[in-house]
Amino acid sequence: MPLEGAARIVSELTSRGYNAEREAVTKIASAENPPAVLDRVVDELPADALVVRTTHVDAVLTAATHPSTATDPDRPSEPLDSKQGAARNGTPPSASTGVETANTHDSAGDSPVETGGSHIEREVDLSKRSLEIAGDMTGQSTGTGAYEDFVSVFRDRLDRLGGKLRGRVNHRPATAIQSMPGGSEAGMVGLVNDIRSTASGHWLIELEDATGTFPWLVMKDREFADLVDQLLCDEVLAMEGTLSDDAGIAFVDSLYFPDVPRTHEPSTADRHVQAALISDVHVGSQEFMADAWNAFADWLHTEQAQHVEYLLLAGDMVEGVGVYPDQDDELDIVDIYEQYEAFNEHLKRVPGDLDIVMIPGNHDAVRLAEPQPGFDETLRDIMSAHDPQIVSNPSMVTVEGVSVLMYHGVSLDEVIAELPEEKASYEDPHKAMYQLLKKRHVAPQFGGHTRLAPEEKDYLVMDEVPDIFHTGHVHKLGFGKYHNVLAINSGCWQAQTEFQKSVNIDPDSGYAPIVDLDTLDVTVQKFS
């Protein structure tokens, strides 16, 4: 569907005093004669209607194809559940969802407050919305696994992240430093090739660039020595210091990460609009929390959620098959395609006017190696409810001027395992995200637990600083700000599995962080 076609339809409906669900606009634009369908839909709207719904369009399209079976345009062409039907007929359904609110700090509380609500006619002006995608590598994969592919991706990483560091040190290539006389001042930008401690308790860090390697010694009594504990192999780093007398090593005086500038000022929306950031739904698992999901979907139809216009889902829509040992024993749905069909049915419960963006995760039916392309056409056809945008993991999504880096988060396991607990832990997953922001890369370490695919370019580099960094994967809720970047790990919709018990994971289930895009404040809604 051409974007300009949808935009014209939205503009025309707005001029006539109506808002519209996204899927309704899509269906009108896809019709054989969109202007005629639009006129007919408006003519047949109930007198009290403010929003053009998908059911209104379906009724007109059905009448045009089968005149003898024309139906009341305000009656759904497919059965709705009892709550939806009651709302449409003016009978408010009961809603008793737990609601938890919090300002933007490092963790949410645990005391839900009971509230009530009912389905309302959501008044949404689609013409004010804007959503752009950058970094989607779906269909762009070029890696073959050849040696040259690995060289290419690391050269690209060094070039792009090194460009953020070379102005901070008097950079020289490794081979040039090797030929400098002892006692010289030197600076280098390179990939961390090796980290090891000496017998005296100092740290030896080997940096590598396109010309070779050179060793740098961090003395244990230097004020920045504790930063060594935060280093990962293959991240890009800058160091400067003094060469030893024999010029065989350099003593480090300072080191720099690509990092987020402390002066970073995030962008915000120019109107009050909200986005729900969720992940790890895991439909198909016996522990999928359908009641919590339904409560969330119902809440989105209430007045309290009328400003939620975007839903960003950071991977693991389904439980998958064969992801971990003995997973079959914990599956409610054993066929992967049926899992996605069930997920799509659950997605249908949310309001049809939401703009939805989804990326895959490690449980989804895509390649495990990152970056992960978006789903194939078969799965896209299955997950068609409300016409979601399905993009790669990671991708940068700009919502009304606010950039959101969506990344499922598999590398968080590695960051948490490698770094000190006060810097990265499962209890505070957002702090592990801070480390990725500091390194300006979502998965810097190659050859560890995180599977990385060699591509022509490194799609995992953070070229631009996001306003929001959104991850999932670890099934823990946490959020906070690092140099004014809002980092959110959004929890999950799956109760604790036997496998999670065996590895001591106690999930935060049934939470939905809601971000005010005009202020970047966070409210956490709890539905379990």
Coordinates of C-alpha atoms in Angstrom, one line a residue:
M1 CA 0.0 0.0 0.0
P2 CA 1.5 3.3 -1.0
L3 CA 2.2 5.6 2.0
E4 CA 0.7 8.6 0.1
G5 CA -2.5 6.7 -0.4
A6 CA -3.0 6.0 3.3
A7 CA -2.0 9.6 4.1
R8 CA -4.7 11.0 1.7
I9 CA -7.3 8.7 3.3
V10 CA -6.4 9.8 6.8
S11 CA -6.5 13.5 5.7
E12 CA -9.9 13.1 4.0
L13 CA -11.3 11.3 7.1
T14 CA -9.9 14.0 9.4
S15 CA -11.5 16.7 7.2
R16 CA -14.8 15.0 7.7
G17 CA -14.4 14.9 11.4
Y18 CA -13.4 11.2 11.8
N19 CA -10.5 9.3 13.2
A20 CA -9.7 5.8 12.0
E21 CA -8.1 2.5 13.0
R22 CA -4.8 1.8 11.2
E23 CA -6.1 -1.5 9.7
A24 CA -9.3 0.3 8.5
V25 CA -7.1 2.8 6.6
T26 CA -5.0 0.0 5.1
K27 CA -8.1 -1.8 3.8
I28 CA -9.6 1.3 2.2
A29 CA -6.3 2.1 0.5
S30 CA -6.0 -1.5 -0.7
A31 CA -9.5 -1.5 -2.2
E32 CA -10.0 -1.5 -6.0
N33 CA -11.6 2.0 -5.8
P34 CA -10.5 3.6 -2.5
P35 CA -12.4 6.9 -2.9
A36 CA -15.7 5.1 -3.5
V37 CA -15.1 2.8 -0.6
L38 CA -14.3 5.7 1.7
D39 CA -17.5 7.6 0.6
R40 CA -19.6 4.5 1.2
V41 CA -18.0 3.8 4.6
V42 CA -18.6 7.4 5.8
D43 CA -22.2 7.3 4.4
E44 CA -23.0 4.1 6.4
L45 CA -21.3 5.1 9.7
P46 CA -23.6 5.2 12.7
A47 CA -24.6 8.7 13.7
D48 CA -22.7 8.6 16.9
A49 CA -19.5 7.1 15.5
L50 CA -16.2 9.1 15.9
V51 CA -13.8 6.4 14.7
V52 CA -13.8 4.5 11.4
R53 CA -13.2 0.9 12.4
T54 CA -12.1 -2.2 10.5
T55 CA -15.6 -3.7 10.9
H56 CA -17.1 -0.7 9.2
V57 CA -14.9 -1.2 6.2
D58 CA -15.4 -4.9 6.2
A59 CA -19.1 -4.5 6.0
V60 CA -18.9 -2.2 3.0
L61 CA -16.4 -4.5 1.2
T62 CA -18.6 -7.5 1.9
A63 CA -21.7 -5.7 0.7
A64 CA -19.9 -4.7 -2.6
T65 CA -18.8 -8.3 -3.2
H66 CA -22.0 -10.1 -1.9
P67 CA -24.9 -7.6 -1.9
S68 CA -27.3 -10.3 -0.7
T69 CA -25.3 -10.8 2.5
A70 CA -24.8 -7.1 3.4
T71 CA -24.7 -6.6 7.1
D72 CA -25.1 -3.7 9.5
P73 CA -21.8 -1.8 9.1
D74 CA -21.5 -1.4 12.9
R75 CA -21.7 -5.1 13.4
P76 CA -18.4 -7.0 13.3
S77 CA -17.9 -9.4 10.4
E78 CA -16.3 -11.9 12.8
P79 CA -17.4 -12.7 16.3
L80 CA -15.8 -10.6 19.1
D81 CA -15.2 -11.8 22.6
S82 CA -17.8 -10.9 25.2
K83 CA -16.0 -7.9 26.5
Q84 CA -15.5 -6.4 23.1
G85 CA -19.1 -7.1 22.1
A86 CA -20.4 -5.6 25.4
A87 CA -18.3 -2.4 24.9
R88 CA -19.6 -2.0 21.3
N89 CA -23.2 -2.3 22.5
G90 CA -22.7 0.3 25.2
T91 CA -22.4 -2.1 28.2
P92 CA -19.1 -1.4 29.9
P93 CA -17.2 -4.6 30.7
S94 CA -15.6 -4.9 34.0
A95 CA -11.8 -4.5 34.2
S96 CA -9.8 -5.3 37.3
T97 CA -6.1 -4.9 36.3
G98 CA -3.4 -4.1 38.7
V99 CA -1.7 -0.8 37.9
E100 CA 1.8 0.1 39.1
T101 CA 3.2 3.6 38.4
A102 CA 6.7 4.8 38.8
N103 CA 8.8 7.8 37.7
T104 CA 12.0 7.2 35.7
H105 CA 14.3 5.6 38.2
D106 CA 16.3 2.4 38.3
S107 CA 13.6 0.0 39.3
A108 CA 9.9 -0.4 39.8
G109 CA 8.0 -1.1 43.0
D110 CA 5.9 -4.2 43.7
S111 CA 2.7 -2.9 45.1
P112 CA -0.1 -2.9 42.5
V113 CA -3.0 -0.5 42.9
E114 CA -6.4 -1.8 41.9
T115 CA -8.2 0.2 39.3
G116 CA -11.3 -0.1 37.0
G117 CA -12.0 0.9 33.5
S118 CA -14.1 0.2 30.5
H119 CA -13.7 0.1 26.7
I120 CA -14.0 3.5 25.1
E121 CA -14.0 4.9 21.6
R122 CA -10.4 5.8 21.2
E123 CA -10.1 9.2 19.5
V124 CA -6.8 9.0 17.6
D125 CA -5.6 11.4 15.0
L126 CA -3.5 9.2 12.7
S127 CA -2.4 12.3 10.7
K128 CA -0.2 13.4 13.6
R129 CA 1.7 10.1 13.8
S130 CA 5.2 9.5 12.3
L131 CA 7.2 6.3 12.4
E132 CA 10.5 5.6 10.6
I133 CA 12.7 2.6 10.6
A134 CA 16.5 2.6 10.2
G135 CA 19.0 -0.2 10.3
D136 CA 16.6 -2.9 9.1
M137 CA 18.9 -5.5 7.5
T138 CA 16.1 -7.8 6.4
G139 CA 16.9 -9.0 2.9
Q140 CA 20.4 -7.4 3.1
S141 CA 22.4 -10.3 4.4
T142 CA 25.6 -11.0 2.4
G143 CA 27.7 -13.1 4.8
T144 CA 28.8 -16.5 3.6
G145 CA 31.0 -17.4 6.5
A146 CA 34.2 -17.0 4.6
Y147 CA 37.3 -15.6 6.3
E148 CA 36.9 -12.3 4.3
D149 CA 33.5 -11.7 5.8
F150 CA 34.9 -11.8 9.3
V151 CA 37.7 -9.4 8.3
S152 CA 35.1 -7.1 6.7
V153 CA 32.8 -6.8 9.7
F154 CA 35.6 -6.1 12.2
R155 CA 37.2 -3.5 9.8
D156 CA 33.8 -1.8 9.6
R157 CA 33.4 -1.9 13.4
L158 CA 36.8 -0.3 13.9
D159 CA 36.4 2.3 11.2
R160 CA 33.0 3.5 12.5
L161 CA 33.6 3.4 16.3
G162 CA 37.2 4.4 15.9
G163 CA 36.0 7.5 14.1
K164 CA 34.4 8.5 17.4
L165 CA 37.7 8.1 19.3
R166 CA 40.5 9.3 17.0
G167 CA 39.9 12.9 17.9
R168 CA 40.4 12.2 21.6
V169 CA 44.0 10.8 21.3
N170 CA 47.0 11.4 19.1
H171 CA 46.3 8.2 17.2
R172 CA 49.0 6.1 15.5
P173 CA 48.7 2.7 13.8
A174 CA 50.2 -0.2 15.7
T175 CA 53.1 -0.6 13.2
A176 CA 53.9 3.1 13.6
I177 CA 54.0 2.9 17.4
Q178 CA 56.3 -0.2 17.1
S179 CA 58.9 2.0 15.3
M180 CA 58.8 4.9 17.7
P181 CA 61.7 5.5 20.2
G182 CA 61.4 4.6 23.9
G183 CA 59.9 7.3 26.1
S184 CA 57.6 8.7 23.3
E185 CA 54.0 9.7 23.9
A186 CA 51.7 7.5 22.0
G187 CA 48.0 7.0 21.3
M188 CA 46.1 4.2 19.6
V189 CA 42.6 3.2 18.7
G190 CA 41.9 -0.5 18.3
L191 CA 39.9 -3.6 19.1
V192 CA 40.6 -5.3 22.4
N193 CA 42.4 -8.4 21.3
D194 CA 43.4 -9.8 24.7
I195 CA 43.1 -8.9 28.5
R196 CA 45.3 -10.6 31.1
S197 CA 46.7 -9.8 34.5
T198 CA 50.4 -9.8 35.3
A199 CA 52.2 -11.5 38.2
S200 CA 52.3 -8.1 39.9
G201 CA 48.6 -7.5 39.6
H202 CA 48.7 -5.0 36.7
W203 CA 46.7 -5.4 33.6
L204 CA 48.0 -6.0 30.1
I205 CA 45.7 -5.1 27.3
E206 CA 46.5 -5.9 23.7
L207 CA 44.9 -3.5 21.1
E208 CA 44.6 -4.5 17.5
D209 CA 44.1 -2.4 14.4
A210 CA 44.3 -3.0 10.6
T211 CA 48.1 -3.0 10.8
G212 CA 48.9 -5.2 13.8
T213 CA 48.8 -5.3 17.6
F214 CA 50.5 -3.5 20.4
P215 CA 50.5 -4.1 24.2
W216 CA 49.3 -1.5 26.8
L217 CA 49.9 -1.8 30.5
V218 CA 47.4 -0.5 33.0
M219 CA 49.1 -0.1 36.4
K220 CA 46.9 -1.4 39.3
D221 CA 47.3 1.9 41.3
R222 CA 46.0 4.2 38.5
E223 CA 42.6 5.8 39.2
F224 CA 41.1 4.3 36.1
A225 CA 42.3 0.7 36.8
D226 CA 38.8 -0.4 37.8
L227 CA 37.6 0.3 34.2
V228 CA 39.6 -2.8 33.1
D229 CA 37.0 -5.0 34.8
Q230 CA 34.4 -3.5 32.4
L231 CA 36.3 -4.4 29.2
L232 CA 35.1 -7.1 26.8
C233 CA 37.2 -8.6 24.0
D234 CA 36.5 -7.2 20.5
E235 CA 35.2 -3.8 21.8
V236 CA 36.7 -0.7 20.4
L237 CA 38.9 1.4 22.8
A238 CA 41.3 4.3 22.7
M239 CA 44.4 4.5 24.9
E240 CA 47.2 6.9 25.2
G241 CA 50.4 6.8 27.3
T242 CA 54.2 6.6 27.3
L243 CA 56.3 4.0 25.7
S244 CA 58.8 2.0 27.8
D245 CA 62.5 2.6 27.4
D246 CA 62.8 -0.3 25.0
A247 CA 59.5 0.8 23.3
G248 CA 58.1 -2.7 23.6
I249 CA 55.1 -1.7 25.7
A250 CA 53.1 1.4 26.5
F251 CA 52.2 2.5 30.0
V252 CA 48.6 3.7 30.0
D253 CA 47.8 7.3 31.1
S254 CA 44.2 7.4 30.0
L255 CA 41.6 5.2 28.2
Y256 CA 38.4 6.1 26.4
F257 CA 35.2 4.3 25.4
P258 CA 33.2 5.4 22.4
D259 CA 30.4 6.2 24.9
V260 CA 27.4 8.4 24.9
P261 CA 28.4 12.1 25.3
R262 CA 27.5 13.5 28.7
T263 CA 26.0 16.5 26.8
H264 CA 23.5 14.3 25.0
E265 CA 20.0 15.8 24.9
P266 CA 17.3 13.4 23.9
S267 CA 14.5 14.4 21.5
T268 CA 10.9 14.3 22.6
A269 CA 7.5 14.3 20.9
D270 CA 5.7 17.6 20.4
R271 CA 2.5 16.3 21.8
H272 CA 1.4 14.0 24.6
V273 CA 1.6 10.5 23.2
Q274 CA 2.7 7.2 24.7
A275 CA 4.3 4.0 23.6
A276 CA 4.0 0.6 25.3
L277 CA 7.4 -1.3 25.3
I278 CA 7.1 -5.0 25.8
S279 CA 8.9 -8.2 25.0
D280 CA 9.0 -12.0 25.5
V281 CA 5.4 -13.0 25.1
H282 CA 6.3 -16.7 24.6
V283 CA 2.9 -17.9 23.3
G284 CA 3.0 -21.7 23.0
S285 CA 4.6 -22.2 26.4
Q286 CA 2.6 -23.8 29.2
E287 CA 3.6 -20.8 31.3
F288 CA 2.4 -18.2 28.9
M289 CA 0.3 -15.8 31.0
A290 CA -2.8 -15.5 28.8
D291 CA -4.9 -13.8 31.5
A292 CA -2.3 -11.1 32.1
W293 CA -2.0 -10.5 28.3
N294 CA -5.8 -10.3 28.0
A295 CA -5.9 -7.8 30.9
F296 CA -3.2 -5.7 29.2
A297 CA -5.1 -5.8 25.9
D298 CA -8.3 -4.8 27.6
W299 CA -6.5 -2.0 29.5
L300 CA -5.4 -0.6 26.1
H301 CA -9.0 -0.1 25.3
T302 CA -9.7 2.0 28.4
E303 CA -9.6 5.8 28.9
Q304 CA -6.4 5.4 31.0
A305 CA -4.6 4.1 27.9
Q306 CA -6.1 6.5 25.3
H307 CA -2.7 8.1 24.7
V308 CA -0.9 4.8 24.0
E309 CA -0.6 4.9 20.2
Y310 CA 2.5 2.7 19.7
L311 CA 3.3 -0.8 20.7
L312 CA 7.0 -1.9 20.4
L313 CA 7.7 -5.6 20.9
A314 CA 11.3 -6.6 21.3
G315 CA 11.3 -10.2 20.4
D316 CA 10.3 -13.8 21.4
M317 CA 6.7 -13.6 20.3
V318 CA 6.5 -17.4 20.7
E319 CA 8.2 -20.0 22.8
G320 CA 9.7 -21.8 19.9
V321 CA 10.7 -25.4 19.6
G322 CA 14.0 -27.1 20.6
V323 CA 15.4 -23.9 22.1
Y324 CA 16.7 -25.6 25.3
P325 CA 16.9 -29.1 26.6
D326 CA 13.6 -30.9 27.3
Q327 CA 11.6 -27.9 26.1
D328 CA 9.0 -30.2 24.6
D329 CA 7.8 -31.1 28.1
E330 CA 6.9 -27.4 28.7
L331 CA 5.1 -26.6 25.5
D332 CA 1.3 -26.0 25.3
I333 CA 1.6 -25.8 21.4
V334 CA 4.2 -28.1 19.8
D335 CA 3.9 -26.8 16.2
I336 CA 5.9 -23.6 15.5
Y337 CA 3.4 -22.3 13.0
E338 CA 0.5 -22.9 15.3
Q339 CA 2.4 -20.9 18.0
Y340 CA 2.5 -17.9 15.6
E341 CA -1.2 -18.3 14.7
A342 CA -2.0 -18.3 18.4
F343 CA 0.2 -15.2 19.0
N344 CA -1.7 -13.5 16.1
E345 CA -5.0 -14.2 17.8
H346 CA -3.7 -12.6 21.0
L347 CA -2.4 -9.6 19.1
K348 CA -5.9 -9.1 17.6
R349 CA -7.2 -8.2 21.1
V350 CA -5.2 -4.9 21.2
P351 CA -6.7 -1.8 19.6
G352 CA -6.6 -1.8 15.9
D353 CA -5.4 1.8 15.7
L354 CA -2.0 1.0 17.4
D355 CA 1.1 1.3 15.3
I356 CA 3.0 -1.9 16.1
V357 CA 6.7 -2.7 15.5
M358 CA 8.1 -6.1 16.2
I359 CA 11.7 -7.6 16.0
P360 CA 12.6 -11.2 16.4
G361 CA 14.3 -12.9 19.4
N362 CA 16.3 -16.1 20.0
H363 CA 13.1 -18.1 20.5
D364 CA 11.6 -17.0 17.2
A365 CA 11.8 -18.9 13.9
V366 CA 14.7 -16.9 12.4
R367 CA 18.5 -17.5 12.4
L368 CA 20.1 -17.3 15.9
A369 CA 23.1 -15.4 14.7
E370 CA 22.8 -11.6 15.1
P371 CA 21.9 -9.4 13.4
Q372 CA 18.7 -11.4 12.9
P373 CA 16.6 -10.6 9.8
G374 CA 12.9 -10.0 10.2
F375 CA 10.6 -13.0 9.7
D376 CA 10.0 -14.7 6.3
E377 CA 6.9 -14.1 4.3
T378 CA 5.1 -17.1 5.6
L379 CA 5.4 -15.9 9.2
R380 CA 4.6 -12.3 8.3
D381 CA 1.4 -13.5 6.6
I382 CA 0.5 -15.3 9.8
M383 CA 1.3 -12.3 12.1
S384 CA -0.8 -9.9 10.1
A385 CA -3.1 -8.6 12.9
H386 CA -3.2 -4.7 12.7
D387 CA -0.6 -4.6 10.0
P388 CA 2.5 -4.6 12.2
Q389 CA 5.9 -3.5 10.9
I390 CA 8.3 -6.4 11.3
V391 CA 12.0 -5.5 11.2
S392 CA 15.4 -7.0 12.0
N393 CA 17.0 -7.4 15.4
P394 CA 18.4 -4.8 16.1
S395 CA 16.7 -1.8 14.4
M396 CA 16.3 1.9 15.2
V397 CA 12.7 3.0 15.3
T398 CA 12.0 6.7 15.3
V399 CA 8.5 7.5 16.8
E400 CA 7.4 11.1 16.5
G401 CA 11.0 12.3 16.6
V402 CA 12.0 10.0 19.5
S403 CA 14.6 7.3 18.4
V404 CA 14.2 3.9 20.0
L405 CA 16.9 1.3 19.5
M406 CA 15.2 -2.1 19.7
Y407 CA 17.4 -5.0 20.5
H408 CA 16.2 -8.4 21.8
G409 CA 19.2 -8.6 24.3
V410 CA 20.9 -12.0 24.0
S411 CA 24.3 -10.3 24.6
L412 CA 23.1 -9.2 28.1
D413 CA 23.8 -12.7 29.3
E414 CA 27.4 -12.4 28.3
V415 CA 27.8 -8.9 29.8
I416 CA 26.3 -10.0 33.1
A417 CA 28.6 -13.1 33.2
E418 CA 31.8 -11.2 32.3
L419 CA 31.4 -7.9 34.3
P420 CA 31.3 -7.2 38.1
E421 CA 27.9 -7.6 39.7
E422 CA 27.7 -4.0 40.7
K423 CA 28.0 -3.1 37.0
A424 CA 25.8 -5.7 35.5
S425 CA 23.3 -8.2 37.0
Y426 CA 20.0 -9.8 36.2
E427 CA 18.3 -7.9 39.1
D428 CA 19.3 -4.6 37.4
P429 CA 19.3 -5.5 33.7
H430 CA 19.3 -1.8 32.7
K431 CA 22.8 -1.4 34.2
A432 CA 24.1 -4.1 31.8
M433 CA 22.5 -2.0 29.0
Y434 CA 24.5 1.0 30.2
Q435 CA 27.6 -1.0 29.4
L436 CA 26.4 -1.6 25.8
L437 CA 25.7 2.2 25.5
K438 CA 29.2 2.9 26.8
K439 CA 30.7 0.6 24.2
R440 CA 28.3 1.9 21.5
H441 CA 27.7 -1.7 20.4
V442 CA 24.8 -4.1 21.2
A443 CA 27.0 -7.3 21.2
P444 CA 30.7 -6.5 21.2
Q445 CA 32.3 -9.8 22.2
F446 CA 32.8 -12.3 19.3
G447 CA 33.1 -16.1 19.9
G448 CA 31.3 -16.2 23.2
H449 CA 27.7 -17.2 24.0
T450 CA 26.2 -14.6 21.6
R451 CA 26.2 -15.9 18.1
L452 CA 27.3 -13.2 15.6
A453 CA 27.0 -13.4 11.9
P454 CA 29.8 -11.8 9.7
E455 CA 28.2 -9.4 7.3
E456 CA 29.6 -6.8 4.9
K457 CA 29.0 -4.2 7.6
D458 CA 28.5 -4.4 11.4
Y459 CA 24.8 -3.9 11.9
L460 CA 25.3 -4.0 15.7
V461 CA 27.2 -0.7 16.0
M462 CA 25.3 2.2 17.6
D463 CA 26.2 4.9 15.1
E464 CA 23.7 7.3 16.5
V465 CA 22.8 7.7 20.2
P466 CA 19.3 6.6 20.7
D467 CA 16.8 8.4 22.9
I468 CA 15.5 5.1 24.2
F469 CA 17.3 1.7 24.3
H470 CA 14.7 -1.1 24.6
T471 CA 15.7 -4.7 25.2
G472 CA 14.1 -7.9 26.6
H473 CA 15.4 -11.5 26.7
V474 CA 16.4 -11.7 30.4
H475 CA 12.8 -11.6 31.6
K476 CA 13.6 -9.0 34.2
L477 CA 12.1 -5.5 34.5
G478 CA 14.5 -2.6 34.9
F479 CA 14.9 0.9 33.7
G480 CA 16.9 4.1 34.2
K481 CA 18.9 6.7 32.4
Y482 CA 22.5 6.7 31.3
H483 CA 23.8 10.1 30.0
N484 CA 20.1 11.0 29.4
V485 CA 19.4 7.8 27.3
L486 CA 16.4 5.9 28.8
A487 CA 17.3 2.2 29.0
I488 CA 14.4 -0.2 29.5
N489 CA 14.3 -3.9 29.8
S490 CA 10.7 -4.8 29.7
G491 CA 10.2 -8.1 31.6
C492 CA 8.0 -10.9 30.0
W493 CA 4.6 -12.5 29.8
Q494 CA 5.7 -16.0 30.9
A495 CA 5.7 -17.4 34.4
Q496 CA 8.7 -19.3 35.7
T497 CA 9.5 -22.5 33.7
E498 CA 11.2 -25.5 35.1
F499 CA 14.2 -24.6 33.0
Q500 CA 14.3 -21.2 34.5
K501 CA 14.1 -22.7 38.0
S502 CA 17.1 -24.9 37.1
V503 CA 19.2 -21.8 36.3
N504 CA 17.8 -19.6 39.1
I505 CA 15.8 -17.1 36.9
D506 CA 12.9 -15.5 38.7
P507 CA 11.1 -13.6 36.0
D508 CA 9.2 -10.3 36.2
S509 CA 6.0 -11.3 34.4
G510 CA 3.0 -9.4 33.3
Y511 CA 4.5 -5.9 33.2
A512 CA 4.1 -3.2 30.5
P513 CA 6.4 -0.2 30.7
I514 CA 4.6 2.9 29.2
V515 CA 6.8 5.8 28.0
D516 CA 5.5 9.3 27.7
L517 CA 7.2 10.3 24.4
D518 CA 6.9 14.0 25.2
T519 CA 8.8 13.7 28.5
L520 CA 10.5 10.3 28.4
D521 CA 8.9 9.5 31.8
V522 CA 8.0 5.9 32.5
T523 CA 4.9 4.3 34.0
V524 CA 4.9 0.6 34.7
Q525 CA 1.5 -1.2 34.4
K526 CA 1.3 -4.5 36.1
F527 CA -1.2 -7.1 35.0
S528 CA -0.3 -10.2 37.0

